[in-house]
Amino acid sequence: MSYKVALNFEDGVTRFIEVDSGETVADAAYRQGINIPLDCRDGACGACKCLAEAGRYDLGDNYIEDALSEAEKAEGLVLTCQMRLESDCVLRIPASSEVCKTEQASYEALISDVRALSDSVISLSIKGASLARLSFLPGQYVNLRVPGSDQTRAYSFSSLPQDGEVSFLIRNVPGGLMSGYLSRQARAGDAMTLTGPLGSFYLREIRRPLLMLAGGTGLAPFTAMLEKIAESGSEHPIHLIYGVTHDADLVEMDRLEEFVARIPNFSFTACVASPESSHPHKGYVTQHIAPVHLNDGEVDIYLCGPPPMVEAVNGFLREQGIQPANFHYEKFAASV
Ligand SMILES: Cc1cc2nc3c(=O)[nH]c(=O)nc-3n(C[C@H](O)[C@H](O)[C@H](O)COP(=O)(O)OP(=O)(O)OC[C@H]3O[C@@H](n4cnc5c(N)ncnc54)[C@H](O)[C@@H]3O)c2cc1C
Ligand code: FES
């Protein structure tokens, strides 16, 4: 039996390793060519200390308090030279991928589907044998090379990997390099290169109600997260507020309705900012956040969208005097 561990490095790179039952995480990483920080291998020095963000594990009792104190253990810190797994796990490594002598993985794949979902949003799917070994945490992104150029653009996965295929939700930015390629040239069968996965915006263990706030194609990481939640379930309520600028920007509504049917605790509100909108819910995302969604701060907030939206939500929470238990965000910043 083996488990999968996501190693998240300081520079945003994520690598996945297989850890056999009974094997320590440090041994498994070394076996797979990744030099995570390590010294004594004996539970004495603390050099291999990392933060476990998810998963069940056993640290045994062969380490000393100087290497890992009870308080550190209670915070989720672990010694990878002592850590044996009881489930898949996510570890934050306090070093860069370069220092650990690993790097982002690259994959070659072909476009399997590209189509306009509306005037402003493109759906892209790519498929390839190499993607069968691609793993990522729902919410993470990759860099896609723009065919015919040496430039890359960051895109969040909007799906989980399935049969070597992954999907994206891409805003058609007027005059944009990738947008121009996808809207005018791209055809099924075209080659694409992706590098990653990357990023610290991913679904953590659900320990309290979740509030998901999506702006435009910032919906993408949430559909990947919701796919995962539909598989694993949630004891806590999850509410998504999905805001766009114009009616034409609103996409994937059928898919969100399907999530409502598949996830018993899930609900969502869509809203459109433009005063000309004919949508029943008008205004910005912040205008649709109700006190029940904030649960007096006992809530984990995930936020993804353009930088001004991230700032607006930050300002809103400050005004409301709400300090959420956890606040994770991803800004869809322009690359150029
Ligand atoms: C971590 C991360 C994840 C991302 N995930 C997604 C995703 O899932 N879906 C998605 O649609 N985008 C995502 N983005 C944004 C994406 O990487 C590109 O910036 C965007 O698609 C524009 O690329 P382009 O080549 O079409 O335009 P570019 O050639 O990069 O830009 C053309 C012009 O448009 C401006 N511009 C670029 N983006 C915007 C914008 N959003 N609004 C207004 N003007 C803009 C640029 O400043 C430039 O002047 C993400 C960005 C980051 C950093
Ligand atoms: S390497 Fe020294 S405690 Fe793990």
JSON list of N, CA and C and ligand atoms in Angstrom, two decimals, residues 38-48 67 79 81, ligand 2:
[
{"chain": "A", "resi": 38, "resn": "LEU", "atom": "N", "xyz": [17.25, 17.78, 5.55]},
{"chain": "A", "resi": 38, "resn": "LEU", "atom": "CA", "xyz": [17.46, 16.59, 6.37]},
{"chain": "A", "resi": 38, "resn": "LEU", "atom": "C", "xyz": [18.87, 16.65, 6.95]},
{"chain": "A", "resi": 39, "resn": "ASP", "atom": "N", "xyz": [19.04, 16.15, 8.16]},
{"chain": "A", "resi": 39, "resn": "ASP", "atom": "CA", "xyz": [20.40, 16.10, 8.72]},
{"chain": "A", "resi": 39, "resn": "ASP", "atom": "C", "xyz": [20.59, 14.76, 9.44]},
{"chain": "A", "resi": 40, "resn": "CYS", "atom": "N", "xyz": [20.15, 14.69, 10.73]},
{"chain": "A", "resi": 40, "resn": "CYS", "atom": "CA", "xyz": [20.48, 13.49, 11.53]},
{"chain": "A", "resi": 40, "resn": "CYS", "atom": "C", "xyz": [19.71, 12.24, 11.12]},
{"chain": "A", "resi": 41, "resn": "ARG", "atom": "N", "xyz": [18.53, 12.40, 10.53]},
{"chain": "A", "resi": 41, "resn": "ARG", "atom": "CA", "xyz": [17.62, 11.29, 10.18]},
{"chain": "A", "resi": 41, "resn": "ARG", "atom": "C", "xyz": [17.19, 10.50, 11.41]},
{"chain": "A", "resi": 42, "resn": "ASP", "atom": "N", "xyz": [17.35, 11.08, 12.57]},
{"chain": "A", "resi": 42, "resn": "ASP", "atom": "CA", "xyz": [17.20, 10.31, 13.80]},
{"chain": "A", "resi": 42, "resn": "ASP", "atom": "C", "xyz": [16.25, 10.96, 14.80]},
{"chain": "A", "resi": 43, "resn": "GLY", "atom": "N", "xyz": [15.55, 12.03, 14.36]},
{"chain": "A", "resi": 43, "resn": "GLY", "atom": "CA", "xyz": [14.63, 12.70, 15.29]},
{"chain": "A", "resi": 43, "resn": "GLY", "atom": "C", "xyz": [15.34, 13.52, 16.35]},
{"chain": "A", "resi": 44, "resn": "ALA", "atom": "N", "xyz": [16.58, 13.96, 16.08]},
{"chain": "A", "resi": 44, "resn": "ALA", "atom": "CA", "xyz": [17.35, 14.67, 17.11]},
{"chain": "A", "resi": 44, "resn": "ALA", "atom": "C", "xyz": [17.60, 16.13, 16.78]},
{"chain": "A", "resi": 45, "resn": "CYS", "atom": "N", "xyz": [17.65, 16.49, 15.49]},
{"chain": "A", "resi": 45, "resn": "CYS", "atom": "CA", "xyz": [18.11, 17.83, 15.14]},
{"chain": "A", "resi": 45, "resn": "CYS", "atom": "C", "xyz": [16.99, 18.79, 14.75]},
{"chain": "A", "resi": 46, "resn": "GLY", "atom": "N", "xyz": [15.87, 18.30, 14.25]},
{"chain": "A", "resi": 46, "resn": "GLY", "atom": "CA", "xyz": [14.76, 19.18, 13.83]},
{"chain": "A", "resi": 46, "resn": "GLY", "atom": "C", "xyz": [14.95, 19.75, 12.43]},
{"chain": "A", "resi": 47, "resn": "ALA", "atom": "N", "xyz": [16.03, 19.37, 11.71]},
{"chain": "A", "resi": 47, "resn": "ALA", "atom": "CA", "xyz": [16.28, 19.95, 10.39]},
{"chain": "A", "resi": 47, "resn": "ALA", "atom": "C", "xyz": [15.19, 19.61, 9.38]},
{"chain": "A", "resi": 48, "resn": "CYS", "atom": "N", "xyz": [14.47, 18.51, 9.61]},
{"chain": "A", "resi": 48, "resn": "CYS", "atom": "CA", "xyz": [13.49, 18.04, 8.63]},
{"chain": "A", "resi": 48, "resn": "CYS", "atom": "C", "xyz": [12.07, 18.50, 8.97]},
{"chain": "A", "resi": 67, "resn": "ALA", "atom": "N", "xyz": [13.86, 18.48, 19.08]},
{"chain": "A", "resi": 67, "resn": "ALA", "atom": "CA", "xyz": [13.63, 18.42, 17.63]},
{"chain": "A", "resi": 67, "resn": "ALA", "atom": "C", "xyz": [12.21, 18.83, 17.29]},
{"chain": "A", "resi": 79, "resn": "LEU", "atom": "N", "xyz": [8.20, 15.86, 11.78]},
{"chain": "A", "resi": 79, "resn": "LEU", "atom": "CA", "xyz": [9.58, 15.54, 11.37]},
{"chain": "A", "resi": 79, "resn": "LEU", "atom": "C", "xyz": [9.46, 14.52, 10.25]},
{"chain": "A", "resi": 81, "resn": "CYS", "atom": "N", "xyz": [11.63, 12.77, 8.86]},
{"chain": "A", "resi": 81, "resn": "CYS", "atom": "CA", "xyz": [12.46, 11.57, 9.03]},
{"chain": "A", "resi": 81, "resn": "CYS", "atom": "C", "xyz": [11.79, 10.56, 9.97]},
{"chain": "B", "resi": 2, "resn": "FES", "atom": "S1", "xyz": [16.62, 14.99, 10.18]},
{"chain": "B", "resi": 2, "resn": "FES", "atom": "FE1", "xyz": [17.10, 15.44, 12.25]},
{"chain": "B", "resi": 2, "resn": "FES", "atom": "S2", "xyz": [15.14, 15.34, 13.18]},
{"chain": "B", "resi": 2, "resn": "FES", "atom": "FE2", "xyz": [14.75, 14.66, 11.18]}
]
